[in-house]
Amino acid sequence: MQRIWQAGTAIAAATLFGASAPSILPHHEAALEAARGLDGNTYFEARITEVDGRAVGSVERVHLNQEGQVEALEIRWRAGWTADPFVLTQSVDRFSYDRDADTLISDARAEVMRDWAMEDARAVAQTGGLPVNRVGEGVLAGAQLVSADGSPLGRLVDVETDESGAIRALVTVRRTGSWFNTRTERHTWRAEQARWVASEREIRLSADI
């Protein structure tokens, strides 16, 4: 029952970006478990498919949280011989694992993921980073928040999420003042339009936040 519950939890995350739930037959469901917490080599060695099995993928990069655990997967997807491959970064919670088949299964269909990849590519081109929900709070923990012009806004210490699990606010702590008169300021920022810049390990807020 525990494995079935874990699989259901991972699959339910599909609602976060409007994905359809996987069409998994009852006798397959018992074989699934949450992909979070698997041995690190599994992410690179397992076969990777989307929910309908019409696309296959390969891991190009893993994003780790502060505990050194895999938090998000950057996967290159291929859906058919005539379609161009695309790259998408998603939280590890959006995948289930079939141990018997050694297969990671994404909770969304290729068409939806292709649209997300295009949206992400536009976001990176325009802002230099990914939407924070693409990597998740485990990767973001401890990152520096900066304004649109690069000014430091504090270190991330917490996030606030909505009912679907999406990050809606970022909580930072920043020390100000002189060496003899230091004070700590805590501030909450809206996560709307916030972008994760992996190369700098920064969260960049847009000009209107």
PDB file of C-alpha atoms in Angstrom:
ATOM      1  CA  MET A   1       0.000   0.000   0.000  1.00  0.00           C
ATOM      2  CA  GLN A   2       2.861   2.353   0.785  1.00  0.00           C
ATOM      3  CA  ARG A   3       4.326   2.016  -2.736  1.00  0.00           C
ATOM      4  CA  ILE A   4       0.924   2.570  -4.321  1.00  0.00           C
ATOM      5  CA  TRP A   5       0.407   5.686  -2.198  1.00  0.00           C
ATOM      6  CA  GLN A   6       3.846   7.032  -3.140  1.00  0.00           C
ATOM      7  CA  ALA A   7       3.184   6.471  -6.814  1.00  0.00           C
ATOM      8  CA  GLY A   8      -0.163   8.211  -6.543  1.00  0.00           C
ATOM      9  CA  THR A   9       1.488  11.167  -4.850  1.00  0.00           C
ATOM     10  CA  ALA A  10       4.092  11.528  -7.592  1.00  0.00           C
ATOM     11  CA  ILE A  11       1.496  11.182 -10.322  1.00  0.00           C
ATOM     12  CA  ALA A  12      -0.879  13.666  -8.702  1.00  0.00           C
ATOM     13  CA  ALA A  13       1.782  16.342  -9.198  1.00  0.00           C
ATOM     14  CA  ALA A  14       0.667  16.454 -12.825  1.00  0.00           C
ATOM     15  CA  THR A  15      -1.963  18.997 -11.872  1.00  0.00           C
ATOM     16  CA  LEU A  16       0.757  21.531 -11.059  1.00  0.00           C
ATOM     17  CA  PHE A  17       1.209  22.498 -14.714  1.00  0.00           C
ATOM     18  CA  GLY A  18      -2.122  21.264 -16.028  1.00  0.00           C
ATOM     19  CA  ALA A  19      -0.894  17.891 -17.242  1.00  0.00           C
ATOM     20  CA  SER A  20      -3.256  14.980 -17.695  1.00  0.00           C
ATOM     21  CA  ALA A  21      -2.943  12.102 -15.255  1.00  0.00           C
ATOM     22  CA  PRO A  22      -1.201   8.973 -16.547  1.00  0.00           C
ATOM     23  CA  SER A  23      -3.368   6.216 -17.984  1.00  0.00           C
ATOM     24  CA  ILE A  24      -1.817   3.404 -15.949  1.00  0.00           C
ATOM     25  CA  LEU A  25      -3.666   0.112 -15.697  1.00  0.00           C
ATOM     26  CA  PRO A  26      -4.460  -1.156 -12.170  1.00  0.00           C
ATOM     27  CA  HIS A  27      -2.083  -4.116 -12.381  1.00  0.00           C
ATOM     28  CA  HIS A  28       0.740  -1.740 -13.312  1.00  0.00           C
ATOM     29  CA  GLU A  29       0.116   0.756 -10.538  1.00  0.00           C
ATOM     30  CA  ALA A  30       1.397  -1.559  -7.807  1.00  0.00           C
ATOM     31  CA  ALA A  31       4.760  -1.737  -9.588  1.00  0.00           C
ATOM     32  CA  LEU A  32       5.294   2.041  -9.397  1.00  0.00           C
ATOM     33  CA  GLU A  33       7.067   4.004  -6.713  1.00  0.00           C
ATOM     34  CA  ALA A  34       8.040   7.630  -6.286  1.00  0.00           C
ATOM     35  CA  ALA A  35      11.190   8.578  -8.176  1.00  0.00           C
ATOM     36  CA  ARG A  36      12.439  10.791  -5.342  1.00  0.00           C
ATOM     37  CA  GLY A  37      15.157   9.170  -3.268  1.00  0.00           C
ATOM     38  CA  LEU A  38      16.320   6.601  -5.809  1.00  0.00           C
ATOM     39  CA  ASP A  39      19.980   5.718  -6.041  1.00  0.00           C
ATOM     40  CA  GLY A  40      21.719   8.401  -8.079  1.00  0.00           C
ATOM     41  CA  ASN A  41      22.907   6.018 -10.781  1.00  0.00           C
ATOM     42  CA  THR A  42      19.317   4.923 -11.437  1.00  0.00           C
ATOM     43  CA  TYR A  43      18.437   8.279 -12.993  1.00  0.00           C
ATOM     44  CA  PHE A  44      21.155   7.824 -15.618  1.00  0.00           C
ATOM     45  CA  GLU A  45      20.803   4.090 -16.193  1.00  0.00           C
ATOM     46  CA  ALA A  46      17.015   3.642 -16.251  1.00  0.00           C
ATOM     47  CA  ARG A  47      14.930   3.825 -19.387  1.00  0.00           C
ATOM     48  CA  ILE A  48      12.900   7.048 -19.478  1.00  0.00           C
ATOM     49  CA  THR A  49       9.469   7.414 -21.079  1.00  0.00           C
ATOM     50  CA  GLU A  50       6.530   9.773 -20.988  1.00  0.00           C
ATOM     51  CA  VAL A  51       3.170   8.683 -19.614  1.00  0.00           C
ATOM     52  CA  ASP A  52       1.864   7.193 -22.862  1.00  0.00           C
ATOM     53  CA  GLY A  53       5.188   5.627 -23.848  1.00  0.00           C
ATOM     54  CA  ARG A  54       5.339   7.629 -27.100  1.00  0.00           C
ATOM     55  CA  ALA A  55       8.529   9.501 -26.227  1.00  0.00           C
ATOM     56  CA  VAL A  56      11.847   8.443 -24.732  1.00  0.00           C
ATOM     57  CA  GLY A  57      14.353  10.555 -22.887  1.00  0.00           C
ATOM     58  CA  SER A  58      17.894  10.707 -21.575  1.00  0.00           C
ATOM     59  CA  VAL A  59      19.159  12.663 -18.575  1.00  0.00           C
ATOM     60  CA  GLU A  60      21.460  15.522 -19.484  1.00  0.00           C
ATOM     61  CA  ARG A  61      21.792  16.976 -15.996  1.00  0.00           C
ATOM     62  CA  VAL A  62      20.559  16.470 -12.456  1.00  0.00           C
ATOM     63  CA  HIS A  63      19.901  19.298 -10.000  1.00  0.00           C
ATOM     64  CA  LEU A  64      20.778  18.486  -6.371  1.00  0.00           C
ATOM     65  CA  ASN A  65      19.370  19.964  -3.192  1.00  0.00           C
ATOM     66  CA  GLN A  66      21.498  20.970  -0.205  1.00  0.00           C
ATOM     67  CA  GLU A  67      21.425  17.419   1.123  1.00  0.00           C
ATOM     68  CA  GLY A  68      22.977  16.171  -2.099  1.00  0.00           C
ATOM     69  CA  GLN A  69      19.800  14.401  -3.229  1.00  0.00           C
ATOM     70  CA  VAL A  70      18.420  14.611  -6.769  1.00  0.00           C
ATOM     71  CA  GLU A  71      15.720  17.288  -6.853  1.00  0.00           C
ATOM     72  CA  ALA A  72      15.135  17.894 -10.567  1.00  0.00           C
ATOM     73  CA  LEU A  73      15.995  16.234 -13.872  1.00  0.00           C
ATOM     74  CA  GLU A  74      17.000  17.938 -17.105  1.00  0.00           C
ATOM     75  CA  ILE A  75      15.957  15.505 -19.822  1.00  0.00           C
ATOM     76  CA  ARG A  76      16.339  15.492 -23.599  1.00  0.00           C
ATOM     77  CA  TRP A  77      13.154  14.019 -25.050  1.00  0.00           C
ATOM     78  CA  ARG A  78      12.646  12.395 -28.452  1.00  0.00           C
ATOM     79  CA  ALA A  79       9.134  11.767 -29.728  1.00  0.00           C
ATOM     80  CA  GLY A  80       9.286   9.976 -33.067  1.00  0.00           C
ATOM     81  CA  TRP A  81      11.736  10.078 -35.940  1.00  0.00           C
ATOM     82  CA  THR A  82      10.357  13.220 -37.584  1.00  0.00           C
ATOM     83  CA  ALA A  83      10.019  15.437 -34.507  1.00  0.00           C
ATOM     84  CA  ASP A  84      12.920  17.504 -33.214  1.00  0.00           C
ATOM     85  CA  PRO A  85      14.172  16.580 -29.722  1.00  0.00           C
ATOM     86  CA  PHE A  86      13.565  19.035 -26.900  1.00  0.00           C
ATOM     87  CA  VAL A  87      15.013  19.591 -23.418  1.00  0.00           C
ATOM     88  CA  LEU A  88      12.888  20.079 -20.306  1.00  0.00           C
ATOM     89  CA  THR A  89      13.798  20.444 -16.627  1.00  0.00           C
ATOM     90  CA  GLN A  90      11.251  19.030 -14.191  1.00  0.00           C
ATOM     91  CA  SER A  91      11.017  18.221 -10.497  1.00  0.00           C
ATOM     92  CA  VAL A  92      11.856  14.602  -9.702  1.00  0.00           C
ATOM     93  CA  ASP A  93       8.398  14.389  -8.112  1.00  0.00           C
ATOM     94  CA  ARG A  94       6.913  14.435 -11.600  1.00  0.00           C
ATOM     95  CA  PHE A  95       8.324  10.968 -12.263  1.00  0.00           C
ATOM     96  CA  SER A  96       7.384   7.499 -11.081  1.00  0.00           C
ATOM     97  CA  TYR A  97       9.690   4.481 -11.213  1.00  0.00           C
ATOM     98  CA  ASP A  98       8.883   0.959 -12.347  1.00  0.00           C
ATOM     99  CA  ARG A  99      11.590  -1.119 -10.705  1.00  0.00           C
ATOM    100  CA  ASP A 100      10.717  -4.317 -12.559  1.00  0.00           C
ATOM    101  CA  ALA A 101      11.123  -2.584 -15.918  1.00  0.00           C
ATOM    102  CA  ASP A 102      13.866  -0.213 -14.671  1.00  0.00           C
ATOM    103  CA  THR A 103      11.898   2.670 -16.178  1.00  0.00           C
ATOM    104  CA  LEU A 104      11.281   6.273 -15.102  1.00  0.00           C
ATOM    105  CA  ILE A 105       7.857   7.472 -16.230  1.00  0.00           C
ATOM    106  CA  SER A 106       7.028  11.160 -16.607  1.00  0.00           C
ATOM    107  CA  ASP A 107       3.526  12.180 -15.580  1.00  0.00           C
ATOM    108  CA  ALA A 108       2.845  14.266 -18.700  1.00  0.00           C
ATOM    109  CA  ARG A 109       2.439  13.665 -22.410  1.00  0.00           C
ATOM    110  CA  ALA A 110       5.046  14.652 -24.958  1.00  0.00           C
ATOM    111  CA  GLU A 111       2.853  17.358 -26.525  1.00  0.00           C
ATOM    112  CA  VAL A 112       2.446  19.122 -23.190  1.00  0.00           C
ATOM    113  CA  MET A 113       6.112  18.805 -22.304  1.00  0.00           C
ATOM    114  CA  ARG A 114       7.108  20.181 -25.704  1.00  0.00           C
ATOM    115  CA  ASP A 115       4.999  23.285 -25.020  1.00  0.00           C
ATOM    116  CA  TRP A 116       6.630  23.679 -21.592  1.00  0.00           C
ATOM    117  CA  ALA A 117      10.084  23.330 -23.152  1.00  0.00           C
ATOM    118  CA  MET A 118       9.273  26.096 -25.627  1.00  0.00           C
ATOM    119  CA  GLU A 119       8.021  28.313 -22.797  1.00  0.00           C
ATOM    120  CA  ASP A 120      11.187  27.613 -20.809  1.00  0.00           C
ATOM    121  CA  ALA A 121      13.404  28.392 -23.798  1.00  0.00           C
ATOM    122  CA  ARG A 122      11.672  31.739 -24.224  1.00  0.00           C
ATOM    123  CA  ALA A 123      12.044  32.467 -20.504  1.00  0.00           C
ATOM    124  CA  VAL A 124      15.757  31.667 -20.564  1.00  0.00           C
ATOM    125  CA  ALA A 125      16.266  33.803 -23.676  1.00  0.00           C
ATOM    126  CA  GLN A 126      14.407  36.752 -22.165  1.00  0.00           C
ATOM    127  CA  THR A 127      15.430  36.530 -18.505  1.00  0.00           C
ATOM    128  CA  GLY A 128      18.394  34.174 -18.387  1.00  0.00           C
ATOM    129  CA  GLY A 129      16.728  31.635 -16.109  1.00  0.00           C
ATOM    130  CA  LEU A 130      14.033  29.011 -15.571  1.00  0.00           C
ATOM    131  CA  PRO A 131      10.751  29.486 -13.682  1.00  0.00           C
ATOM    132  CA  VAL A 132      11.420  28.507 -10.058  1.00  0.00           C
ATOM    133  CA  ASN A 133       8.746  25.802 -10.077  1.00  0.00           C
ATOM    134  CA  ARG A 134      10.675  23.920 -12.735  1.00  0.00           C
ATOM    135  CA  VAL A 135      13.450  23.035 -10.277  1.00  0.00           C
ATOM    136  CA  GLY A 136      11.600  23.160  -6.940  1.00  0.00           C
ATOM    137  CA  GLU A 137      12.368  24.376  -3.474  1.00  0.00           C
ATOM    138  CA  GLY A 138      15.013  21.745  -2.715  1.00  0.00           C
ATOM    139  CA  VAL A 139      17.310  23.165  -5.394  1.00  0.00           C
ATOM    140  CA  LEU A 140      16.530  26.764  -4.493  1.00  0.00           C
ATOM    141  CA  ALA A 141      17.326  26.421  -0.777  1.00  0.00           C
ATOM    142  CA  GLY A 142      20.081  28.793   0.289  1.00  0.00           C
ATOM    143  CA  ALA A 143      20.249  30.573  -3.052  1.00  0.00           C
ATOM    144  CA  GLN A 144      20.788  34.311  -3.289  1.00  0.00           C
ATOM    145  CA  LEU A 145      17.859  36.434  -4.436  1.00  0.00           C
ATOM    146  CA  VAL A 146      18.709  39.364  -6.677  1.00  0.00           C
ATOM    147  CA  SER A 147      16.630  42.104  -8.242  1.00  0.00           C
ATOM    148  CA  ALA A 148      16.265  42.569 -11.984  1.00  0.00           C
ATOM    149  CA  ASP A 149      19.325  44.850 -11.945  1.00  0.00           C
ATOM    150  CA  GLY A 150      21.404  42.341  -9.965  1.00  0.00           C
ATOM    151  CA  SER A 151      21.154  43.967  -6.519  1.00  0.00           C
ATOM    152  CA  PRO A 152      21.285  41.386  -3.676  1.00  0.00           C
ATOM    153  CA  LEU A 153      18.018  40.938  -1.780  1.00  0.00           C
ATOM    154  CA  GLY A 154      18.970  38.245   0.705  1.00  0.00           C
ATOM    155  CA  ARG A 155      19.418  34.515   1.089  1.00  0.00           C
ATOM    156  CA  LEU A 156      16.454  32.180   0.576  1.00  0.00           C
ATOM    157  CA  VAL A 157      15.423  30.500   3.840  1.00  0.00           C
ATOM    158  CA  ASP A 158      11.876  29.348   3.074  1.00  0.00           C
ATOM    159  CA  VAL A 159       9.199  29.147   0.399  1.00  0.00           C
ATOM    160  CA  GLU A 160       5.424  29.401   0.546  1.00  0.00           C
ATOM    161  CA  THR A 161       3.325  27.184  -1.717  1.00  0.00           C
ATOM    162  CA  ASP A 162      -0.290  27.174  -2.860  1.00  0.00           C
ATOM    163  CA  GLU A 163      -2.779  24.305  -2.650  1.00  0.00           C
ATOM    164  CA  SER A 164      -1.316  22.650  -5.769  1.00  0.00           C
ATOM    165  CA  GLY A 165       2.242  22.745  -4.418  1.00  0.00           C
ATOM    166  CA  ALA A 166       3.421  25.536  -6.710  1.00  0.00           C
ATOM    167  CA  ILE A 167       5.790  28.075  -5.156  1.00  0.00           C
ATOM    168  CA  ARG A 168       3.934  31.352  -4.624  1.00  0.00           C
ATOM    169  CA  ALA A 169       6.343  33.288  -2.380  1.00  0.00           C
ATOM    170  CA  LEU A 170      10.039  33.340  -1.492  1.00  0.00           C
ATOM    171  CA  VAL A 171      11.230  34.196   2.021  1.00  0.00           C
ATOM    172  CA  THR A 172      14.686  35.712   2.481  1.00  0.00           C
ATOM    173  CA  VAL A 173      16.899  36.813   5.347  1.00  0.00           C
ATOM    174  CA  ARG A 174      19.382  39.629   4.954  1.00  0.00           C
ATOM    175  CA  ARG A 175      21.801  41.205   7.401  1.00  0.00           C
ATOM    176  CA  THR A 176      22.201  44.954   7.284  1.00  0.00           C
ATOM    177  CA  GLY A 177      24.035  47.611   9.263  1.00  0.00           C
ATOM    178  CA  SER A 178      27.592  48.016  10.471  1.00  0.00           C
ATOM    179  CA  TRP A 179      29.787  45.434  12.166  1.00  0.00           C
ATOM    180  CA  PHE A 180      28.751  46.730  15.615  1.00  0.00           C
ATOM    181  CA  ASN A 181      25.111  47.374  14.766  1.00  0.00           C
ATOM    182  CA  THR A 182      23.950  44.426  12.673  1.00  0.00           C
ATOM    183  CA  ARG A 183      20.293  43.603  12.258  1.00  0.00           C
ATOM    184  CA  THR A 184      18.561  40.799  10.407  1.00  0.00           C
ATOM    185  CA  GLU A 185      15.711  41.570   8.035  1.00  0.00           C
ATOM    186  CA  ARG A 186      13.226  38.954   6.892  1.00  0.00           C
ATOM    187  CA  HIS A 187      11.276  39.642   3.723  1.00  0.00           C
ATOM    188  CA  THR A 188       8.716  37.803   1.595  1.00  0.00           C
ATOM    189  CA  TRP A 189       8.737  38.188  -2.182  1.00  0.00           C
ATOM    190  CA  ARG A 190       6.157  37.073  -4.711  1.00  0.00           C
ATOM    191  CA  ALA A 191       7.490  34.178  -6.764  1.00  0.00           C
ATOM    192  CA  GLU A 192       5.549  35.203  -9.871  1.00  0.00           C
ATOM    193  CA  GLN A 193       8.032  35.652 -12.730  1.00  0.00           C
ATOM    194  CA  ALA A 194      10.980  34.657 -10.492  1.00  0.00           C
ATOM    195  CA  ARG A 195      13.696  32.843 -12.426  1.00  0.00           C
ATOM    196  CA  TRP A 196      16.378  30.341 -11.358  1.00  0.00           C
ATOM    197  CA  VAL A 197      19.829  31.013 -12.823  1.00  0.00           C
ATOM    198  CA  ALA A 198      21.701  27.763 -12.246  1.00  0.00           C
ATOM    199  CA  SER A 199      25.118  29.022 -13.389  1.00  0.00           C
ATOM    200  CA  GLU A 200      25.088  31.729 -10.697  1.00  0.00           C
ATOM    201  CA  ARG A 201      22.964  29.837  -8.183  1.00  0.00           C
ATOM    202  CA  GLU A 202      20.692  32.878  -8.042  1.00  0.00           C
ATOM    203  CA  ILE A 203      16.975  33.546  -8.114  1.00  0.00           C
ATOM    204  CA  ARG A 204      16.328  36.622 -10.221  1.00  0.00           C
ATOM    205  CA  LEU A 205      13.162  38.620  -9.633  1.00  0.00           C
ATOM    206  CA  SER A 206      11.507  40.589 -12.401  1.00  0.00           C
ATOM    207  CA  ALA A 207      11.410  44.373 -12.475  1.00  0.00           C
ATOM    208  CA  ASP A 208       7.758  44.588 -11.408  1.00  0.00           C
ATOM    209  CA  ILE A 209       8.062  42.507  -8.211  1.00  0.00           C
TER     210      ILE A 209
END
